[in-house]
PDB file of C-alpha atoms in Angstrom:
ATOM      1  CA  GLU A  24     -65.658 -10.411 -40.085  1.00 94.00           C
ATOM      2  CA  VAL A  25     -63.024 -12.217 -38.049  1.00 95.00           C
ATOM      3  CA  GLN A  26     -60.356  -9.935 -36.640  1.00 97.00           C
ATOM      4  CA  LEU A  27     -57.373 -10.396 -34.373  1.00 98.00           C
ATOM      5  CA  VAL A  28     -55.605  -7.137 -33.662  1.00 98.00           C
ATOM      6  CA  GLU A  29     -52.286  -7.051 -31.829  1.00 98.00           C
ATOM      7  CA  SER A  30     -50.772  -3.971 -30.243  1.00 98.00           C
ATOM      8  CA  GLY A  31     -48.267  -2.996 -27.575  1.00 98.00           C
ATOM      9  CA  GLY A  32     -45.059  -3.775 -29.409  1.00 98.00           C
ATOM     10  CA  GLY A  33     -42.079  -1.465 -29.387  1.00 98.00           C
ATOM     11  CA  LEU A  34     -38.467  -1.002 -28.398  1.00 98.00           C
ATOM     12  CA  VAL A  35     -37.450  -1.984 -24.887  1.00 98.00           C
ATOM     13  CA  GLN A  36     -34.138  -2.457 -23.108  1.00 98.00           C
ATOM     14  CA  GLY A  37     -32.995  -5.882 -22.058  1.00 98.00           C
ATOM     15  CA  GLY A  38     -34.513  -6.853 -18.731  1.00 98.00           C
ATOM     16  CA  GLY A  39     -37.533  -4.678 -19.378  1.00 98.00           C
ATOM     17  CA  SER A  40     -41.201  -5.553 -19.852  1.00 98.00           C
ATOM     18  CA  LEU A  41     -43.918  -5.213 -22.459  1.00 98.00           C
ATOM     19  CA  ARG A  42     -47.582  -6.158 -22.474  1.00 98.00           C
ATOM     20  CA  LEU A  43     -49.143  -7.231 -25.754  1.00 98.00           C
ATOM     21  CA  PRO A  44     -52.948  -7.170 -26.113  1.00 98.00           C
ATOM     22  CA  CYS A  45     -54.730  -9.190 -28.776  1.00 98.00           C
ATOM     23  CA  ALA A  46     -58.302  -8.025 -29.391  1.00 98.00           C
ATOM     24  CA  ALA A  47     -60.530 -10.651 -31.006  1.00 98.00           C
ATOM     25  CA  SER A  48     -63.862 -10.240 -32.793  1.00 97.00           C
ATOM     26  CA  GLY A  49     -66.090 -12.033 -35.278  1.00 96.00           C
ATOM     27  CA  PHE A  50     -65.921 -15.521 -33.740  1.00 95.00           C
ATOM     28  CA  PRO A  51     -66.949 -17.143 -30.436  1.00 94.00           C
ATOM     29  CA  PHE A  52     -64.032 -16.207 -28.202  1.00 93.00           C
ATOM     30  CA  ASP A  53     -64.831 -18.783 -25.526  1.00 92.00           C
ATOM     31  CA  ASP A  54     -64.775 -21.666 -28.037  1.00 95.00           C
ATOM     32  CA  TYR A  55     -61.227 -21.064 -29.190  1.00 97.00           C
ATOM     33  CA  ALA A  56     -57.691 -21.154 -27.904  1.00 97.00           C
ATOM     34  CA  ILE A  57     -55.862 -17.883 -28.464  1.00 98.00           C
ATOM     35  CA  GLY A  58     -52.160 -18.155 -28.947  1.00 98.00           C
ATOM     36  CA  TRP A  59     -49.099 -16.010 -29.438  1.00 98.00           C
ATOM     37  CA  PHE A  60     -46.417 -16.818 -31.983  1.00 98.00           C
ATOM     38  CA  ARG A  61     -43.244 -14.990 -32.884  1.00 98.00           C
ATOM     39  CA  GLN A  62     -40.930 -14.925 -35.854  1.00 98.00           C
ATOM     40  CA  ALA A  63     -37.519 -13.328 -36.049  1.00 97.00           C
ATOM     41  CA  PRO A  64     -35.745 -12.654 -39.356  1.00 95.00           C
ATOM     42  CA  GLY A  65     -34.254 -15.840 -40.770  1.00 96.00           C
ATOM     43  CA  LYS A  66     -35.881 -18.017 -38.119  1.00 97.00           C
ATOM     44  CA  GLU A  67     -38.885 -20.303 -38.085  1.00 97.00           C
ATOM     45  CA  ARG A  68     -42.103 -19.183 -36.497  1.00 97.00           C
ATOM     46  CA  GLU A  69     -42.250 -20.245 -32.852  1.00 97.00           C
ATOM     47  CA  GLY A  70     -45.298 -20.904 -30.707  1.00 98.00           C
ATOM     48  CA  VAL A  71     -44.853 -18.907 -27.513  1.00 98.00           C
ATOM     49  CA  SER A  72     -47.976 -19.359 -25.412  1.00 98.00           C
ATOM     50  CA  CYS A  73     -51.697 -19.982 -25.640  1.00 98.00           C
ATOM     51  CA  ILE A  74     -54.802 -19.942 -23.463  1.00 98.00           C
ATOM     52  CA  THR A  75     -58.372 -21.168 -23.507  1.00 96.00           C
ATOM     53  CA  SER A  76     -60.599 -18.639 -21.775  1.00 90.00           C
ATOM     54  CA  SER A  77     -63.301 -21.270 -21.147  1.00 91.00           C
ATOM     55  CA  ASP A  78     -61.252 -22.983 -18.441  1.00 92.00           C
ATOM     56  CA  GLY A  79     -58.106 -20.877 -18.114  1.00 93.00           C
ATOM     57  CA  SER A  80     -55.784 -23.597 -19.368  1.00 96.00           C
ATOM     58  CA  THR A  81     -52.441 -22.323 -20.578  1.00 97.00           C
ATOM     59  CA  TYR A  82     -49.327 -23.489 -22.374  1.00 98.00           C
ATOM     60  CA  TYR A  83     -45.875 -21.901 -22.489  1.00 98.00           C
ATOM     61  CA  ALA A  84     -42.859 -22.696 -24.603  1.00 98.00           C
ATOM     62  CA  ASP A  85     -39.787 -23.554 -22.549  1.00 98.00           C
ATOM     63  CA  SER A  86     -38.018 -20.486 -23.898  1.00 97.00           C
ATOM     64  CA  VAL A  87     -40.463 -18.135 -22.144  1.00 98.00           C
ATOM     65  CA  LYS A  88     -41.616 -20.146 -19.147  1.00 98.00           C
ATOM     66  CA  GLY A  89     -41.265 -18.130 -15.945  1.00 98.00           C
ATOM     67  CA  ARG A  90     -40.887 -14.825 -17.831  1.00 98.00           C
ATOM     68  CA  PHE A  91     -44.089 -14.519 -19.887  1.00 98.00           C
ATOM     69  CA  THR A  92     -47.660 -14.712 -18.613  1.00 98.00           C
ATOM     70  CA  ILE A  93     -50.751 -15.104 -20.769  1.00 98.00           C
ATOM     71  CA  SER A  94     -54.194 -14.044 -19.569  1.00 98.00           C
ATOM     72  CA  ALA A  95     -57.654 -13.436 -20.995  1.00 97.00           C
ATOM     73  CA  ASP A  96     -60.284 -10.774 -20.372  1.00 96.00           C
ATOM     74  CA  VAL A  97     -63.453 -12.506 -21.526  1.00 95.00           C
ATOM     75  CA  ALA A  98     -65.593  -9.390 -21.187  1.00 95.00           C
ATOM     76  CA  LYS A  99     -63.334  -7.598 -23.670  1.00 96.00           C
ATOM     77  CA  ASN A 100     -62.520 -10.617 -25.881  1.00 97.00           C
ATOM     78  CA  THR A 101     -58.871  -9.777 -25.368  1.00 97.00           C
ATOM     79  CA  VAL A 102     -55.837 -11.890 -24.567  1.00 98.00           C
ATOM     80  CA  PHE A 103     -52.743 -10.349 -23.022  1.00 98.00           C
ATOM     81  CA  LEU A 104     -49.143 -11.503 -23.166  1.00 98.00           C
ATOM     82  CA  GLN A 105     -47.146 -10.004 -20.319  1.00 98.00           C
ATOM     83  CA  MET A 106     -43.461 -10.254 -21.143  1.00 98.00           C
ATOM     84  CA  ASN A 107     -40.940  -9.665 -18.355  1.00 98.00           C
ATOM     85  CA  SER A 108     -37.160 -10.012 -18.161  1.00 98.00           C
ATOM     86  CA  LEU A 109     -36.939  -9.525 -21.901  1.00 98.00           C
ATOM     87  CA  LYS A 110     -33.841 -10.700 -23.731  1.00 98.00           C
ATOM     88  CA  ARG A 111     -32.434  -9.776 -27.119  1.00 97.00           C
ATOM     89  CA  GLU A 112     -33.473 -13.182 -28.419  1.00 97.00           C
ATOM     90  CA  ASP A 113     -37.104 -12.263 -27.695  1.00 98.00           C
ATOM     91  CA  SER A 114     -36.942  -9.716 -30.516  1.00 98.00           C
ATOM     92  CA  ALA A 115     -39.396 -10.734 -33.238  1.00 98.00           C
ATOM     93  CA  VAL A 116     -42.729  -9.965 -34.818  1.00 98.00           C
ATOM     94  CA  TYR A 117     -45.378 -11.288 -32.455  1.00 98.00           C
ATOM     95  CA  TYR A 118     -48.628 -12.614 -33.867  1.00 98.00           C
ATOM     96  CA  CYS A 119     -51.787 -13.759 -32.154  1.00 98.00           C
ATOM     97  CA  ALA A 120     -53.937 -16.503 -33.612  1.00 98.00           C
ATOM     98  CA  ALA A 121     -57.030 -18.568 -32.845  1.00 98.00           C
ATOM     99  CA  ALA A 122     -57.473 -22.342 -33.009  1.00 97.00           C
ATOM    100  CA  GLU A 123     -59.433 -25.215 -31.517  1.00 95.00           C
ATOM    101  CA  PRO A 124     -59.011 -25.678 -27.750  1.00 93.00           C
ATOM    102  CA  ALA A 125     -56.938 -28.822 -28.361  1.00 91.00           C
ATOM    103  CA  ALA A 126     -54.080 -26.416 -29.072  1.00 92.00           C
ATOM    104  CA  ILE A 127     -53.278 -26.473 -25.348  1.00 90.00           C
ATOM    105  CA  ALA A 128     -52.872 -30.247 -25.099  1.00 89.00           C
ATOM    106  CA  GLN A 129     -51.089 -30.315 -28.456  1.00 91.00           C
ATOM    107  CA  HIS A 130     -48.592 -27.652 -27.332  1.00 91.00           C
ATOM    108  CA  MET A 131     -49.799 -25.388 -30.118  1.00 94.00           C
ATOM    109  CA  GLY A 132     -49.224 -28.064 -32.774  1.00 92.00           C
ATOM    110  CA  VAL A 133     -52.610 -27.645 -34.446  1.00 93.00           C
ATOM    111  CA  VAL A 134     -53.905 -25.747 -37.443  1.00 94.00           C
ATOM    112  CA  TRP A 135     -54.508 -22.119 -36.468  1.00 97.00           C
ATOM    113  CA  ASP A 136     -57.617 -20.772 -38.146  1.00 96.00           C
ATOM    114  CA  TYR A 137     -57.258 -17.017 -37.755  1.00 97.00           C
ATOM    115  CA  TRP A 138     -54.230 -14.718 -37.558  1.00 98.00           C
ATOM    116  CA  GLY A 139     -53.496 -11.134 -36.722  1.00 98.00           C
ATOM    117  CA  GLN A 140     -51.136  -8.829 -38.590  1.00 97.00           C
ATOM    118  CA  GLY A 141     -48.401  -8.849 -35.994  1.00 98.00           C
ATOM    119  CA  THR A 142     -46.599  -6.347 -33.798  1.00 98.00           C
ATOM    120  CA  GLN A 143     -42.842  -5.787 -33.674  1.00 98.00           C
ATOM    121  CA  VAL A 144     -40.949  -6.289 -30.425  1.00 98.00           C
ATOM    122  CA  THR A 145     -37.327  -5.201 -30.331  1.00 98.00           C
ATOM    123  CA  VAL A 146     -35.159  -5.751 -27.273  1.00 98.00           C
ATOM    124  CA  SER A 147     -31.937  -3.777 -27.133  1.00 97.00           C
ATOM    125  CA  SER A 148     -28.870  -4.781 -25.171  1.00 84.00           C
TER     126      SER A 148
END
């Protein structure tokens, strides 16, 4: 059974940090790109960042570049999204997903095969 399980969300003050793990199972972790998306109420889903653990390639949306860092622990089949200098506009439900490695070159504009349930991040002023 394919599973992507996010955790680590919560309430944080502006300027603070959170680290979101995404634990993957049921598919060959090294053969996929793992990405993070977010969706705030009334807004479209936004691709935030993704990584391919096979070669360490990464992609970041302009809105998070320099503040967020994505990494992968291959031994644990887990991808982490380290979020620093959080802003109110970062508040959203964050989802992790898995897709073909071309997601990096396509700036996450590919079909994502598997999705997690999401974790809420709320940044207060």
